[in-house]
XYZ file of C-alpha atoms in Angstrom:
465
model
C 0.000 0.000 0.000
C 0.791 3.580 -0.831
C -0.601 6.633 0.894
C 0.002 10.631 0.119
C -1.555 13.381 2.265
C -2.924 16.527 0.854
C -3.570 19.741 2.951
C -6.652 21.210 1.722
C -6.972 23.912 4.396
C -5.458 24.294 8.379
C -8.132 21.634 9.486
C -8.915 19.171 6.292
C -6.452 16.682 4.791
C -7.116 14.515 1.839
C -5.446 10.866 1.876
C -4.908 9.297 -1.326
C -4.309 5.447 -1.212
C -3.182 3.194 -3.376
C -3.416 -0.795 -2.668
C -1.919 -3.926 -4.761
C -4.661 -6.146 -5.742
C -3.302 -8.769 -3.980
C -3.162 -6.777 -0.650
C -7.214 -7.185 -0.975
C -6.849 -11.439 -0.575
C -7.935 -11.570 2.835
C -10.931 -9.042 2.246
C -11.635 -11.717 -1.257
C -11.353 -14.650 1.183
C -13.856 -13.075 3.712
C -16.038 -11.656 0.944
C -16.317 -15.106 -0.425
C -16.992 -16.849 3.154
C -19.620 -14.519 4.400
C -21.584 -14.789 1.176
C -21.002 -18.751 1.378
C -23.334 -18.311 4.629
C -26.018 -16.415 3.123
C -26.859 -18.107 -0.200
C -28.538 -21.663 -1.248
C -27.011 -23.135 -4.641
C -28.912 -26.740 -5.705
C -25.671 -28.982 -5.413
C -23.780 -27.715 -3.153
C -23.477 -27.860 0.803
C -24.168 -24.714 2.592
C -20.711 -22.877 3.087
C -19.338 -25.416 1.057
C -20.090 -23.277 -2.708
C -16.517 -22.686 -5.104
C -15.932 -19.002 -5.856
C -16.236 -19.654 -9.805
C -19.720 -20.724 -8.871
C -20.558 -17.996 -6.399
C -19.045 -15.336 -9.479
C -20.981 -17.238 -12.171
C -24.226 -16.619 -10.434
C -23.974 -13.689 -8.076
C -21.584 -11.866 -10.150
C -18.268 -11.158 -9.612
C -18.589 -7.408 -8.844
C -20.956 -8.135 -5.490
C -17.986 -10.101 -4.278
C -15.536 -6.857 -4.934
C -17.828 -4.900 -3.243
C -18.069 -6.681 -0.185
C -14.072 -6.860 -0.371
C -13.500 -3.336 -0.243
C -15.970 -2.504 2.391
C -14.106 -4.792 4.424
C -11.008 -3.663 3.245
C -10.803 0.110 3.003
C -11.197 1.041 7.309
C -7.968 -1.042 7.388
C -6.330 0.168 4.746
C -7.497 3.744 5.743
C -6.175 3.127 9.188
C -2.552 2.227 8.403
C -2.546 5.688 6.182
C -3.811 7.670 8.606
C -0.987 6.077 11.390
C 1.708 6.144 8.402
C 1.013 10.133 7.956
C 0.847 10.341 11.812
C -1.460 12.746 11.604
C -4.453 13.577 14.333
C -7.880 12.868 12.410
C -11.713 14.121 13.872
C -14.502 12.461 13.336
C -15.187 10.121 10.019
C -13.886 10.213 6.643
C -15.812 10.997 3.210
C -14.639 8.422 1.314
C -14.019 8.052 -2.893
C -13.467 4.973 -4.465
C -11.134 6.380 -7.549
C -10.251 3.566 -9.177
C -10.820 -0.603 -8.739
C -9.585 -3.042 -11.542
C -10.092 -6.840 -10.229
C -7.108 -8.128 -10.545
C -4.796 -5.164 -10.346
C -5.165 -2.222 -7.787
C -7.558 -0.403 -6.111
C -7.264 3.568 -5.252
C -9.435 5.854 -2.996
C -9.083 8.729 -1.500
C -10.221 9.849 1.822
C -11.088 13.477 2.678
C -11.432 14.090 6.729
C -10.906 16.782 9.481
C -7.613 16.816 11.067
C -6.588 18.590 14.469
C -4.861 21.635 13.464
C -1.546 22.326 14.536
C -1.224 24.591 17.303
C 1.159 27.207 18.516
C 1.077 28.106 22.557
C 3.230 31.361 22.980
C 4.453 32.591 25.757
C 1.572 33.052 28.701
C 3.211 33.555 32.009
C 2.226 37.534 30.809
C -1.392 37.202 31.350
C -2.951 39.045 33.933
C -6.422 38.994 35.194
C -8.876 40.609 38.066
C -11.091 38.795 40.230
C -13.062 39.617 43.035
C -11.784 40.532 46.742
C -12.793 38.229 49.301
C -14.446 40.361 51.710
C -17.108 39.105 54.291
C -19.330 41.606 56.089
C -21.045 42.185 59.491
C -23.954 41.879 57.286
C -23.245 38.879 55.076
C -23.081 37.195 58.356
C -25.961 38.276 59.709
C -27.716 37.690 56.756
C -26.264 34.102 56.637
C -27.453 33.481 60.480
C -30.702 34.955 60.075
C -30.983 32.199 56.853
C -29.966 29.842 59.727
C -32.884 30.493 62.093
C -35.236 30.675 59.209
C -34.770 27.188 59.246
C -35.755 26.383 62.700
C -38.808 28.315 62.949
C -41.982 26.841 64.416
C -45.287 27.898 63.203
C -48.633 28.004 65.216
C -52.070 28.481 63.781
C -53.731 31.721 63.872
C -57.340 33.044 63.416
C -56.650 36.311 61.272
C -56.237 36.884 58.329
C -52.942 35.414 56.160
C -50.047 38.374 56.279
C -46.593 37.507 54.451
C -44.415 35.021 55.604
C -47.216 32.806 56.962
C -47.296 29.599 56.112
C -50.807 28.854 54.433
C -52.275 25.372 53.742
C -54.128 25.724 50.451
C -56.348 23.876 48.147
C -55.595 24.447 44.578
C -57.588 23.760 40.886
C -56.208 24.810 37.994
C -58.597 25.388 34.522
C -57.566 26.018 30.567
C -60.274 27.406 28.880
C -62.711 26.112 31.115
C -61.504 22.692 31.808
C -60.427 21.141 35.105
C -57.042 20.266 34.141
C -55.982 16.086 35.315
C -52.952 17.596 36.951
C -54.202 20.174 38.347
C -55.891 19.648 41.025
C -53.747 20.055 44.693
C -55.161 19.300 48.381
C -53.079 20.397 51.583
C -50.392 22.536 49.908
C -48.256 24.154 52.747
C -46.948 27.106 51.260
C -44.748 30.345 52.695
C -46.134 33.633 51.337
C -44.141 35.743 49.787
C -41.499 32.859 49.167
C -42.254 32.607 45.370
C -42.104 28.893 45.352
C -45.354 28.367 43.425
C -47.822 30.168 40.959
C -47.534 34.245 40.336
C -49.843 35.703 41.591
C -50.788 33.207 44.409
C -49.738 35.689 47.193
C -51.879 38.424 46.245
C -54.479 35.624 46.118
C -54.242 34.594 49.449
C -53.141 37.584 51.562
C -55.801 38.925 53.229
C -57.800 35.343 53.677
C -58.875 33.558 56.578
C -59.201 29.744 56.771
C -62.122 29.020 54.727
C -61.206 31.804 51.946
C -61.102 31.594 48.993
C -60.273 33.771 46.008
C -59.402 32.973 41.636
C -56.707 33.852 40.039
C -54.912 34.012 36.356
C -51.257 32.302 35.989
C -49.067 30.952 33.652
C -48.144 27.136 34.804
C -44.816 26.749 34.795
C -44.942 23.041 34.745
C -47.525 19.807 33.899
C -49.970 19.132 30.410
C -50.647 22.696 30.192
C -46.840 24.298 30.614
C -46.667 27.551 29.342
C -50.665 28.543 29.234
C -52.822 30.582 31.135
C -54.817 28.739 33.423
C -57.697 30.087 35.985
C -56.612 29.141 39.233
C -58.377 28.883 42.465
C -57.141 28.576 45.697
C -59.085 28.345 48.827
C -57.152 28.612 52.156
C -57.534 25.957 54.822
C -55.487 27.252 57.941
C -53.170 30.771 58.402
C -50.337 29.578 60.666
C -47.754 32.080 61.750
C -43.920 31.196 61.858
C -41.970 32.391 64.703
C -38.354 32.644 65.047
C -35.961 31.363 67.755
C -34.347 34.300 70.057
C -30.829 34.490 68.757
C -28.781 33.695 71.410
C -26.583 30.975 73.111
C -29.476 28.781 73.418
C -29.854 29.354 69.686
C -26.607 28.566 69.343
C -26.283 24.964 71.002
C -29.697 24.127 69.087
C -28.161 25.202 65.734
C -25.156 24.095 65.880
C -22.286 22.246 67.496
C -21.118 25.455 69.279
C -22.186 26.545 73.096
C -22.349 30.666 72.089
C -23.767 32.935 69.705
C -20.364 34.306 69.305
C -19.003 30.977 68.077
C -21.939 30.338 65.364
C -21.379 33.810 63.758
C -17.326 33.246 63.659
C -18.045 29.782 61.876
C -20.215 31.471 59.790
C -17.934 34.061 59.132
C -15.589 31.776 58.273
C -17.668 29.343 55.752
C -18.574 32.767 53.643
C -15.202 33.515 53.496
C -14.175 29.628 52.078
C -16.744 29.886 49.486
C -15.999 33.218 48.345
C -12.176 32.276 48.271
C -13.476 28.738 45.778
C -15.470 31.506 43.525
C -12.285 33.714 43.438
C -10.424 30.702 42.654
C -12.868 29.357 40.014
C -12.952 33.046 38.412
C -9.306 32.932 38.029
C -9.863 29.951 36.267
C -12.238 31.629 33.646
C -10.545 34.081 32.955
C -7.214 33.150 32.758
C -8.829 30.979 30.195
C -10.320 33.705 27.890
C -6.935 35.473 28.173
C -5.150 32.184 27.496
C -7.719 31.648 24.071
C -7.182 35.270 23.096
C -3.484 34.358 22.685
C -3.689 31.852 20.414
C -4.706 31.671 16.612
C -7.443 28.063 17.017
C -8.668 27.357 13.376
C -11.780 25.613 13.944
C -12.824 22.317 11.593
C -16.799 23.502 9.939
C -17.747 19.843 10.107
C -16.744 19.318 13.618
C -17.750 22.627 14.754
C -21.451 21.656 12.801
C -21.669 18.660 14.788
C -21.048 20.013 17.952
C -23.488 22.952 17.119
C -26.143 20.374 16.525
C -25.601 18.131 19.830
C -25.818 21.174 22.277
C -28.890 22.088 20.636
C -30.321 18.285 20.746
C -29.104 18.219 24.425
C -30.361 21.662 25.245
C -34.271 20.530 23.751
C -34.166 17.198 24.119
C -32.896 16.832 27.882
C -32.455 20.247 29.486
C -36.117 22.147 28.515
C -37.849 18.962 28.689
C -37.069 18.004 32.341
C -38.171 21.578 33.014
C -41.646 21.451 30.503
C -40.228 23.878 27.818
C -40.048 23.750 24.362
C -37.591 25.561 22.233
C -39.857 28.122 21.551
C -40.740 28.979 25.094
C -37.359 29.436 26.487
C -36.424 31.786 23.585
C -39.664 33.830 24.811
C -38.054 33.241 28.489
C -34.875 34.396 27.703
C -35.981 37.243 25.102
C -33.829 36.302 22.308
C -34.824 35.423 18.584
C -33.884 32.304 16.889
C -31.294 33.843 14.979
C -29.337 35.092 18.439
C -29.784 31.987 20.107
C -28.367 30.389 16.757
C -25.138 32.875 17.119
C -24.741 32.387 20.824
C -24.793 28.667 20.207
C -22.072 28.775 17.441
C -20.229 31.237 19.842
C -20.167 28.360 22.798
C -19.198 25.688 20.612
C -16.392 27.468 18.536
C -15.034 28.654 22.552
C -15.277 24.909 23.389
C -13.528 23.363 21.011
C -11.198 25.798 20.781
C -10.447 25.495 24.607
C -10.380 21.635 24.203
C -7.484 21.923 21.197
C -5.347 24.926 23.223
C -4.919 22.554 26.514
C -4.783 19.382 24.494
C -1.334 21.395 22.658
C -0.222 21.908 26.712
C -1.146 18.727 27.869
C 1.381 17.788 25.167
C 3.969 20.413 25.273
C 4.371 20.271 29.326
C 4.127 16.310 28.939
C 1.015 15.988 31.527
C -0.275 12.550 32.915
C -3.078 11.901 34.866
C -2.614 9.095 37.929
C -5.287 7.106 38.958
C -5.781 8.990 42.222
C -6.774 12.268 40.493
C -9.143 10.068 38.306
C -10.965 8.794 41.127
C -11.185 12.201 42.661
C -12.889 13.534 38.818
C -14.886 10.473 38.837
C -16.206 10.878 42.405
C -17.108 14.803 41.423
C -18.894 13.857 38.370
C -21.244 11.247 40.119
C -22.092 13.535 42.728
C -22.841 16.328 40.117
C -24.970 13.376 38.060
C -26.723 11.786 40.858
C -25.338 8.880 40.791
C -23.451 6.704 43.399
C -19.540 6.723 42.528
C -20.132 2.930 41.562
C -22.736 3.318 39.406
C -21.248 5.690 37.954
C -18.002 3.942 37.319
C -19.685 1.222 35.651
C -21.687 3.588 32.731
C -18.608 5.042 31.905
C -16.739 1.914 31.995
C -19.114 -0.038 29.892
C -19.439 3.053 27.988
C -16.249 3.246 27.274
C -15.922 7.028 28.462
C -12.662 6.449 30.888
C -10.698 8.129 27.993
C -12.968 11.243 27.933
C -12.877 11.280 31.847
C -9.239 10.822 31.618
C -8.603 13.903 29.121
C -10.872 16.124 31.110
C -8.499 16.284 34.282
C -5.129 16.752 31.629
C -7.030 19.583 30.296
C -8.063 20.722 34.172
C -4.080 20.077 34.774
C -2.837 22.340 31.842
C -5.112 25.031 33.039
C -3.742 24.979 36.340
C -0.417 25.415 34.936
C -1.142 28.526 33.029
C -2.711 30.271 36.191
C 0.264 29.340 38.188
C 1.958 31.654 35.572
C -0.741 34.170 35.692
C -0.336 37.057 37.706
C -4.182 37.134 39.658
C -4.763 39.936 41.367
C -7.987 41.343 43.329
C -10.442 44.159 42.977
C -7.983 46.031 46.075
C -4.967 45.529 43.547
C -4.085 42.772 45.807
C -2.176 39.622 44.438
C -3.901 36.775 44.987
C -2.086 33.274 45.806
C -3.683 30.177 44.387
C -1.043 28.213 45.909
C -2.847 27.314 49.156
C -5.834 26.056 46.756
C -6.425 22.536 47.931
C -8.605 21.413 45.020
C -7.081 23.651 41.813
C -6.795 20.926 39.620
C -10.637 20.021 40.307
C -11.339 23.701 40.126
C -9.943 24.093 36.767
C -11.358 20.888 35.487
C -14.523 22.455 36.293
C -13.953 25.360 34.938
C -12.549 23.661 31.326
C -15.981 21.617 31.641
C -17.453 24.975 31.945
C -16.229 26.452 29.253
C -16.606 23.265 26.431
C -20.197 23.015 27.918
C -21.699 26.007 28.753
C -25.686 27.004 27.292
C -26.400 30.207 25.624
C -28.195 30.946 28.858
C -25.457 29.776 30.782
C -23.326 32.136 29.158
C -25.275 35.286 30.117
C -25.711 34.264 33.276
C -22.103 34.598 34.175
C -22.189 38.328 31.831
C -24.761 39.561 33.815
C -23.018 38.458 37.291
């Protein structure tokens, strides 16, 4: 066999491929054999037919095809290893030339990963936020704390916010009781915007027994997205009343005997998560400054394909665990078609992008992953997938995933690298030390994962933060 590579552009190579007929013999052999087992011929045993017969009366040309089809993944295979070069994603295939008995030559256009230059980054720079925790971020996060252990009594007035009502609901569309819904003994908190809008206007102001009607959108169920005439009759006003904050407080709360204790704890949790969402900002940004760097050419057919799966995963999974079409979250979000089409390409060109750039470093600073750092990502994911770490070990065994799993944590590696070089400094001008970052490999996996992943609406959500 003899191969030759053509660049037809940064990201697309064209393989032609030249092979001796009698490099095919094996592909003849099983050609012959497997049509041996499909076809009856009056004389002969099953399996058992010569190939002059089998060409005399199936032709010789069905047993050529067969051959090649056999043949040319192999063939292609050994060309694309000879030429050493890094292929995405399947081949369109050509069949230039086939003479029985002589040669056969095809060519093979397919995506390749372009080559990559990483310059120098230990230049970048980025701002994140300070981490600063307040009297009243504390308070607020205590107060959140004795929300939780509030009792509630039942009261003969009339429901006031923050009660907690029990309610009877019915929900009609266009004058029909809907199947779902129908609710009995609904304990809701008014003003906590955990159900319909509109129900606490509804209710405030009733006393068990009232009742009052009411127009809402359903945000869930058969009727999702329509207007619905609700009404909800209340069945008992009970009033929630707050523990006294003080040591007592304290030892019911908590582990800790004083007041004192609970709000230094608390101090101190704010202050661990606000140092992970510095962290994880670093991450993201040093990122964008990292992709800004570099010159990523960006394969159509691969960048078409990964267009089309967020899309399929964004209607097919995410809207329709929440009971939204398309068309709905569009009218949610307040974007057209044609922005949601550019802020799709926008995501997947970043992703793929970010996957070849750390893919190069993974390379270039010769990376490996161990098998404890594995178990750590694989532990993470099932948690975030709600699965048990065992289950989830065995679907991405038997799905053959470990490679993906194994590539995200290089990639989350490489970016942790590149902020080490980063100078990271916060909104006070103060520089910022990642160093005594436990988890920054994790951290920057999940901030890679955020990156290839991330929804239009995703996206905005971080813009507008």
């Amino acid at each position: 066999m003899k191969s030759a590579v053509e660049t037809l552009n940064p990201t697309r190579v064209r393989l032609s491929i030249e092979v001796p007929f009698e490099e095919l013999k094996d592909s003849l052999d099983a050609a012959y054999k497997k049509i041996n087992q499909q076809v009856t011929v009056k004389g002969f045993r099953k399996g058992k037919i010569p190939a002059r017969v089998i060409d005399q009366r199936f032709g010789r040309g069905a047993v050529l095809e067969e051959a090649v089809n056999d043949a040319l993944p192999k063939f292609y295979t050994e060309a694309v290893n000879e030429a050493e070069i890094d292929v995405l994603g399947q081949p369109e295939v050509d069949i230039t030339e086939l003479k029985d008995g002589e040669t056969l030559n095809f060519t093979a256009e397919v995506d390749v990963r372009p080559a990559i230059e990483i310059p120098d980054y230990s230049g970048i720079e980025v701002e994140v936020d300070a981490v600063e925790v307040s009297d009243e971020d504390v308070d607020k996060a205590v107060t959140e704390l004795r929300e939780r252990f509030a009792s509630t009594s039942p009261v003969e007035r009339a429901a006031e916010d923050g009660d907690v009502v029990t309610i009877d609901l019915e929900a009609k569309v266009e004058g029909e009781v809907l199947e779902d819904g129908v609710a009995s003994g609904v304990s809701y908190t008014i003003g906590s915007g955990e159900l319909l809008d509109g129900i606490d206007d509804a209710v405030k102001g009733l006393e068990a027994g009232g009742e009052a009607t009411f127009t809402s959108e359903l945000k869930g169920g058969t009727a999702a997205g329509k207007e619905a005439e609700v009404t909800v009759k209340v069945t008992q006003v009970a009033a929630r009343e707050l523990p006294e904050l003080d040591d007592e407080f304290a030892q019911l709360a908590s582990e800790f005997d004083t007041l004192d204790e609970l709000k230094a704890d608390s101090r101190k949790r704010l202050e661990n998560m606000k140092q992970y969402d510095q962290a994880t900002q670093a991450q993201e940004r040093v990122l964008e400054k990292l992709l800004e760097l570099v010159e990523v050419p960006v394969p159509e057919k691969l960048l078409e394909d990964e267009i089309n799966t967020r899309k399929h995963n964004l209607e097919h999974h995410q809207l329709g665990q929440m009971g939204l079409d398309l068309e709905k979250y569009l009218e949610i979000q307040g974007k057209t078609a044609e922005e949601f089409d550019t802020e799709t390409r926008e995501a997947a060109v970043k992703g793929i992008k970010t996957q070849f750039v750390l893919d190069e470093l993974v390379k270039r600073e010769k990376l490996n992953v161990n098998q404890e750092e594995l178990t750590e990502h694989l532990m993470r994911r099932a948690a975030s997938s709600g699965m048990s770490p065992d289950q989830f070990a065995q679907a991405v065994v038997e799905g053959g995933q470990v490679p993906l799993l194994v590539g995200e944590v290089a990639r989350g590696k490489a970016l942790a690298v590149v902020v080490e070089a980063a100078t990271v400094k916060d909104t006070n001008g103060e520089v910022v030390d990642l160093d005594d970052d436990e988890d920054e490999t994790g951290e920057a996996v999940e901030a890679v994962e955020a990156a290839s992943e991330e929804t239009p609406a995703e996206a905005e959500e971080k813009t507008e933060g």
